[in-house]
Amino acid sequence: MFVLIDPTTVTPVFAQIAESIATQIATGTVATGERLPAAKDLAGSLGVNVHTVLRAYQELRNDGQVELRRGRGAVVLGTPTAEALRVAVARAATEAKAAGIPIGTLLALIRKEYES
Amino acid sequence: MFVLIDPTTVTPVFAQIAESIATQIATGTVATGERLPAAKDLAGSLGVNVHTVLRAYQELRNDGQVELRRGRGAVVLGTPTAEALRVAVARAATEAKAAGIPIGTLLALIRKEYES
DNA sequence: ACCTATTTGTCCGTATGTATG
DNA sequence: CCATACATACGGACAAATAGG
């Protein structure tokens, strides 16, 4: 796992790590089902704290790109985009219902956003 | 700001705080534009660490319910559901396009999810 | 069935930085 | 210039789930 941290930028270290890994997932540098290095190990090789790496991993989990389990580690999800889409769709539907937005209006919003 | 922490449950403290405040926002107990107590103060009154409260605040920000600014504090957003919906819609559309999902399929997914 | 090591999850404490007022 | 308040990072401790012997 190659991650380069730029100390001169304003982007937080945990965000840099998350973005770097996300790029590697998107480009196929790290394959589906592959296990990311243990947070402790990656932290050691990067010279940062374990918590910083764990926060990066949790960012990736929130984006639906990896699955985190205690004792198992961080595993790249099989269909990251499909999973992310599922989460996004569920969220949009939930928010719309909570806001009292009818299905027709929601679909119009989606269509407009999609075509922009 | 009244927040009750239950030490017997498995739900993390930061999640309990976030849920409690989210409920108070939803029920109007805390009004739009109102400022949440400083993390340090709330932490003090709850007997927890500042970071625990800050993490709860950041959860609320990720859900589009509050706005966090350095030096200013945490302010309850004016139209939380509308903003959250806008973000959710944009995300769903973006993910679908990235995944190569056509608009018709996306709309069908949305409709199915909405009606479930 | 048991024990141990691994690995993430949460929380605490401290320090420093940065935007706001 | 100064106080306030969130943001990030480090370090330590313990818990909980998993895997392997």
CSV table of C-alpha atoms (C1' of nucleotides) in Angstrom, one decimal:
chain,number,residue,atom,x,y,z
A,1,MET,CA,0.0,0.0,0.0
A,2,PHE,CA,1.6,3.2,-1.2
A,3,VAL,CA,0.3,6.4,0.3
A,4,LEU,CA,2.1,9.7,0.0
A,5,ILE,CA,1.4,12.4,2.6
A,6,ASP,CA,2.0,15.9,1.6
A,7,PRO,CA,2.8,18.0,4.8
A,8,THR,CA,2.6,21.3,2.9
A,9,THR,CA,-1.1,21.1,1.9
A,10,VAL,CA,-4.0,22.1,4.1
A,11,THR,CA,-5.8,18.9,3.5
A,12,PRO,CA,-5.9,16.9,6.7
A,13,VAL,CA,-3.7,13.8,6.9
A,14,PHE,CA,-6.6,11.4,7.4
A,15,ALA,CA,-8.3,12.9,4.3
A,16,GLN,CA,-5.2,12.5,2.3
A,17,ILE,CA,-5.0,8.8,3.3
A,18,ALA,CA,-8.6,8.2,2.5
A,19,GLU,CA,-8.4,9.9,-0.9
A,20,SER,CA,-5.2,8.0,-1.8
A,21,ILE,CA,-6.8,4.7,-1.0
A,22,ALA,CA,-10.1,5.6,-2.7
A,23,THR,CA,-8.1,6.4,-5.9
A,24,GLN,CA,-6.4,3.1,-5.7
A,25,ILE,CA,-9.7,1.4,-5.4
A,26,ALA,CA,-11.2,3.3,-8.3
A,27,THR,CA,-8.2,2.6,-10.5
A,28,GLY,CA,-8.1,-1.1,-9.6
A,29,THR,CA,-4.7,-0.8,-8.0
A,30,VAL,CA,-6.2,-2.5,-5.0
A,31,ALA,CA,-8.6,-5.3,-6.0
A,32,THR,CA,-12.1,-6.1,-4.8
A,33,GLY,CA,-12.0,-8.3,-1.7
A,34,GLU,CA,-8.5,-7.3,-1.0
A,35,ARG,CA,-7.6,-6.5,2.6
A,36,LEU,CA,-6.1,-3.2,3.5
A,37,PRO,CA,-3.1,-3.3,5.8
A,38,ALA,CA,-3.9,-3.2,9.5
A,39,ALA,CA,-4.3,0.4,10.7
A,40,LYS,CA,-1.4,-0.1,13.1
A,41,ASP,CA,0.9,-1.3,10.3
A,42,LEU,CA,0.0,1.4,7.8
A,43,ALA,CA,0.3,4.0,10.5
A,44,GLY,CA,3.7,2.8,11.4
A,45,SER,CA,4.9,2.9,7.8
A,46,LEU,CA,3.5,6.4,7.3
A,47,GLY,CA,4.8,7.7,10.6
A,48,VAL,CA,1.3,8.7,11.8
A,49,ASN,CA,-0.9,7.7,14.6
A,50,VAL,CA,-3.1,4.7,14.5
A,51,HIS,CA,-6.2,6.8,15.1
A,52,THR,CA,-5.4,8.9,12.0
A,53,VAL,CA,-5.4,5.8,9.8
A,54,LEU,CA,-8.5,4.4,11.5
A,55,ARG,CA,-10.3,7.7,10.8
A,56,ALA,CA,-9.4,7.4,7.1
A,57,TYR,CA,-10.7,3.9,7.1
A,58,GLN,CA,-14.0,5.0,8.6
A,59,GLU,CA,-14.3,7.7,6.0
A,60,LEU,CA,-14.0,5.0,3.3
A,61,ARG,CA,-16.6,2.9,5.2
A,62,ASN,CA,-19.0,5.9,5.2
A,63,ASP,CA,-18.5,6.1,1.5
A,64,GLY,CA,-19.4,2.5,1.1
A,65,GLN,CA,-16.0,1.6,-0.3
A,66,VAL,CA,-14.7,-0.8,2.4
A,67,GLU,CA,-16.1,-2.9,5.2
A,68,LEU,CA,-14.6,-2.7,8.6
A,69,ARG,CA,-14.8,-5.5,11.1
A,70,ARG,CA,-12.9,-6.0,14.4
A,71,GLY,CA,-10.3,-8.7,14.2
A,72,ARG,CA,-10.8,-8.9,10.5
A,73,GLY,CA,-9.6,-5.6,9.2
A,74,ALA,CA,-10.6,-3.4,6.2
A,75,VAL,CA,-11.8,-5.3,3.2
A,76,VAL,CA,-12.5,-3.6,-0.2
A,77,LEU,CA,-16.2,-4.1,-1.1
A,78,GLY,CA,-17.1,-6.1,-4.1
A,79,THR,CA,-19.2,-3.6,-5.9
A,80,PRO,CA,-18.3,-0.3,-4.4
A,81,THR,CA,-20.3,1.8,-6.9
A,82,ALA,CA,-23.3,-0.4,-6.7
A,83,GLU,CA,-23.2,-0.4,-2.9
A,84,ALA,CA,-22.7,3.4,-2.9
A,85,LEU,CA,-25.7,3.8,-5.2
A,86,ARG,CA,-27.9,1.6,-3.1
A,87,VAL,CA,-27.0,3.7,0.0
A,88,ALA,CA,-27.5,7.0,-1.9
A,89,VAL,CA,-30.9,5.9,-3.3
A,90,ALA,CA,-32.1,4.7,0.1
A,91,ARG,CA,-31.0,7.9,1.7
A,92,ALA,CA,-32.7,10.1,-0.9
A,93,ALA,CA,-36.0,8.2,-0.6
A,94,THR,CA,-35.8,8.4,3.2
A,95,GLU,CA,-35.1,12.1,3.3
A,96,ALA,CA,-37.9,12.8,0.8
A,97,LYS,CA,-40.4,10.9,2.8
A,98,ALA,CA,-39.3,12.6,6.0
A,99,ALA,CA,-39.7,16.0,4.3
A,100,GLY,CA,-43.1,15.0,3.0
A,101,ILE,CA,-42.0,15.3,-0.6
A,102,PRO,CA,-44.3,13.2,-2.9
A,103,ILE,CA,-42.8,10.6,-5.2
A,104,GLY,CA,-43.4,12.6,-8.3
A,105,THR,CA,-41.5,15.6,-7.1
A,106,LEU,CA,-38.7,13.5,-5.9
A,107,LEU,CA,-38.4,11.8,-9.3
A,108,ALA,CA,-38.4,15.2,-11.0
A,109,LEU,CA,-35.6,16.4,-8.7
A,110,ILE,CA,-33.6,13.3,-9.4
A,111,ARG,CA,-34.1,13.6,-13.2
A,112,LYS,CA,-33.1,17.3,-13.1
A,113,GLU,CA,-30.0,16.6,-11.1
A,114,TYR,CA,-29.0,13.6,-13.3
A,115,GLU,CA,-29.2,15.6,-16.5
A,116,SER,CA,-27.3,18.6,-15.1
B,1,MET,CA,-29.8,21.4,26.6
B,2,PHE,CA,-31.0,18.2,28.2
B,3,VAL,CA,-29.2,15.0,27.2
B,4,LEU,CA,-29.5,11.8,29.1
B,5,ILE,CA,-26.7,9.2,28.8
B,6,ASP,CA,-27.6,5.6,29.4
B,7,PRO,CA,-24.4,3.8,30.5
B,8,THR,CA,-26.1,0.4,30.4
B,9,THR,CA,-26.7,0.4,26.6
B,10,VAL,CA,-24.3,-0.7,23.9
B,11,THR,CA,-24.9,2.4,21.9
B,12,PRO,CA,-21.8,4.6,22.0
B,13,VAL,CA,-22.0,7.8,24.1
B,14,PHE,CA,-21.4,10.0,21.1
B,15,ALA,CA,-24.2,8.4,19.2
B,16,GLN,CA,-26.6,8.8,22.2
B,17,ILE,CA,-25.7,12.5,22.3
B,18,ALA,CA,-26.2,12.9,18.5
B,19,GLU,CA,-29.6,11.1,18.6
B,20,SER,CA,-30.8,13.1,21.6
B,21,ILE,CA,-30.0,16.4,19.9
B,22,ALA,CA,-31.4,15.2,16.6
B,23,THR,CA,-34.7,14.3,18.3
B,24,GLN,CA,-34.8,17.8,19.9
B,25,ILE,CA,-34.3,19.4,16.5
B,26,ALA,CA,-36.9,17.2,14.9
B,27,THR,CA,-39.5,18.0,17.7
B,28,GLY,CA,-38.7,21.7,17.7
B,29,THR,CA,-37.3,21.6,21.2
B,30,VAL,CA,-34.3,23.4,19.8
B,31,ALA,CA,-35.3,26.0,17.2
B,32,THR,CA,-33.8,26.8,13.8
B,33,GLY,CA,-30.9,29.1,14.0
B,34,GLU,CA,-30.4,28.3,17.6
B,35,ARG,CA,-26.8,27.7,18.8
B,36,LEU,CA,-26.0,24.5,20.6
B,37,PRO,CA,-23.9,24.8,23.7
B,38,ALA,CA,-20.2,24.8,23.2
B,39,ALA,CA,-18.8,21.3,23.1
B,40,LYS,CA,-16.6,22.0,26.1
B,41,ASP,CA,-19.6,23.1,28.2
B,42,LEU,CA,-21.9,20.3,27.2
B,43,ALA,CA,-19.1,17.8,27.8
B,44,GLY,CA,-18.6,19.3,31.3
B,45,SER,CA,-22.3,19.0,32.2
B,46,LEU,CA,-22.5,15.5,30.9
B,47,GLY,CA,-19.3,14.4,32.5
B,48,VAL,CA,-17.7,13.2,29.2
B,49,ASN,CA,-14.8,14.3,27.2
B,50,VAL,CA,-14.9,17.3,24.7
B,51,HIS,CA,-14.1,15.0,21.8
B,52,THR,CA,-17.1,12.8,22.5
B,53,VAL,CA,-19.4,15.8,22.2
B,54,LEU,CA,-17.5,17.1,19.1
B,55,ARG,CA,-17.9,13.7,17.5
B,56,ALA,CA,-21.6,13.9,18.1
B,57,TYR,CA,-21.7,17.4,16.6
B,58,GLN,CA,-19.8,16.2,13.5
B,59,GLU,CA,-22.3,13.4,13.2
B,60,LEU,CA,-25.1,16.0,13.1
B,61,ARG,CA,-23.2,18.0,10.5
B,62,ASN,CA,-22.8,15.0,8.3
B,63,ASP,CA,-26.6,14.5,8.5
B,64,GLY,CA,-27.0,18.2,7.4
B,65,GLN,CA,-28.7,19.1,10.7
B,66,VAL,CA,-26.2,21.6,12.1
B,67,GLU,CA,-23.5,23.9,10.8
B,68,LEU,CA,-20.1,23.9,12.6
B,69,ARG,CA,-17.8,26.8,12.4
B,70,ARG,CA,-14.6,27.5,14.3
B,71,GLY,CA,-15.1,30.2,16.9
B,72,ARG,CA,-18.8,30.3,16.3
B,73,GLY,CA,-20.1,27.0,17.5
B,74,ALA,CA,-22.8,24.7,16.3
B,75,VAL,CA,-25.9,26.3,14.8
B,76,VAL,CA,-29.1,24.4,13.9
B,77,LEU,CA,-29.7,24.7,10.2
B,78,GLY,CA,-32.8,26.5,8.9
B,79,THR,CA,-34.1,23.9,6.6
B,80,PRO,CA,-32.4,20.7,7.6
B,81,THR,CA,-34.6,18.3,5.7
B,82,ALA,CA,-34.5,20.3,2.5
B,83,GLU,CA,-30.8,20.6,2.6
B,84,ALA,CA,-30.4,16.9,3.5
B,85,LEU,CA,-32.7,16.0,0.6
B,86,ARG,CA,-30.7,18.2,-1.8
B,87,VAL,CA,-27.5,16.5,-0.8
B,88,ALA,CA,-29.0,13.0,-1.0
B,89,VAL,CA,-30.5,13.7,-4.5
B,90,ALA,CA,-27.2,15.0,-5.8
B,91,ARG,CA,-25.3,12.1,-4.4
B,92,ALA,CA,-27.7,9.5,-5.9
B,93,ALA,CA,-27.5,11.1,-9.3
B,94,THR,CA,-23.7,11.3,-9.1
B,95,GLU,CA,-23.3,7.7,-8.1
B,96,ALA,CA,-25.7,6.5,-10.8
B,97,LYS,CA,-23.8,8.4,-13.5
B,98,ALA,CA,-20.5,7.1,-12.2
B,99,ALA,CA,-21.9,3.6,-12.2
B,100,GLY,CA,-23.3,4.0,-15.8
B,101,ILE,CA,-26.8,3.5,-14.6
B,102,PRO,CA,-29.3,5.1,-17.0
B,103,ILE,CA,-31.8,7.6,-15.8
B,104,GLY,CA,-34.7,5.3,-16.2
B,105,THR,CA,-33.2,2.6,-14.1
B,106,LEU,CA,-32.3,5.1,-11.4
B,107,LEU,CA,-35.9,6.5,-11.3
B,108,ALA,CA,-37.2,2.9,-11.0
B,109,LEU,CA,-34.8,2.3,-8.1
B,110,ILE,CA,-35.9,5.5,-6.4
B,111,ARG,CA,-39.6,4.7,-6.8
B,112,LYS,CA,-39.2,1.2,-5.5
B,113,GLU,CA,-37.2,2.4,-2.5
B,114,TYR,CA,-39.7,5.2,-1.8
B,115,GLU,CA,-42.6,2.9,-1.8
B,116,SER,CA,-41.0,0.3,0.4
C,1,DA,C1',-13.8,-26.1,24.1
C,2,DC,C1',-10.1,-22.9,25.4
C,3,DC,C1',-6.8,-19.7,24.9
C,4,DT,C1',-4.2,-16.1,22.6
C,5,DA,C1',-3.1,-12.7,19.2
C,6,DT,C1',-4.9,-9.5,16.1
C,7,DT,C1',-7.7,-5.6,14.8
C,8,DT,C1',-11.1,-2.2,15.0
C,9,DG,C1',-14.2,0.8,18.3
C,10,DT,C1',-14.6,4.0,21.8
C,11,DC,C1',-13.2,7.2,25.2
C,12,DC,C1',-10.0,9.9,27.6
C,13,DG,C1',-6.3,13.4,28.0
C,14,DT,C1',-3.1,16.7,25.9
C,15,DA,C1',-1.3,19.8,22.5
C,16,DT,C1',-1.5,22.8,18.6
C,17,DG,C1',-3.7,25.0,14.8
C,18,DT,C1',-7.2,28.1,12.8
C,19,DA,C1',-11.3,30.8,11.9
C,20,DT,C1',-14.6,33.8,14.4
C,21,DG,C1',-16.0,37.7,17.1
D,1,DC,C1',-4.8,41.7,20.2
D,2,DC,C1',-7.3,38.5,22.7
D,3,DA,C1',-10.8,35.1,24.1
D,4,DT,C1',-13.8,31.6,22.2
D,5,DA,C1',-14.7,27.2,19.9
D,6,DC,C1',-14.2,23.8,16.5
D,7,DA,C1',-10.3,20.8,13.9
D,8,DT,C1',-6.7,17.8,13.7
D,9,DA,C1',-3.3,14.8,15.5
D,10,DC,C1',-0.9,12.3,19.0
D,11,DG,C1',-0.7,9.0,22.8
D,12,DG,C1',-2.7,5.7,26.0
D,13,DA,C1',-6.1,2.5,27.9
D,14,DC,C1',-9.7,-0.8,27.6
D,15,DA,C1',-13.4,-3.2,25.3
D,16,DA,C1',-15.3,-6.3,21.7
D,17,DA,C1',-15.2,-9.2,17.7
D,18,DT,C1',-12.6,-12.2,14.8
D,19,DA,C1',-9.3,-15.7,13.6
D,20,DG,C1',-6.1,-19.3,14.5
D,21,DG,C1',-3.7,-22.6,17.2
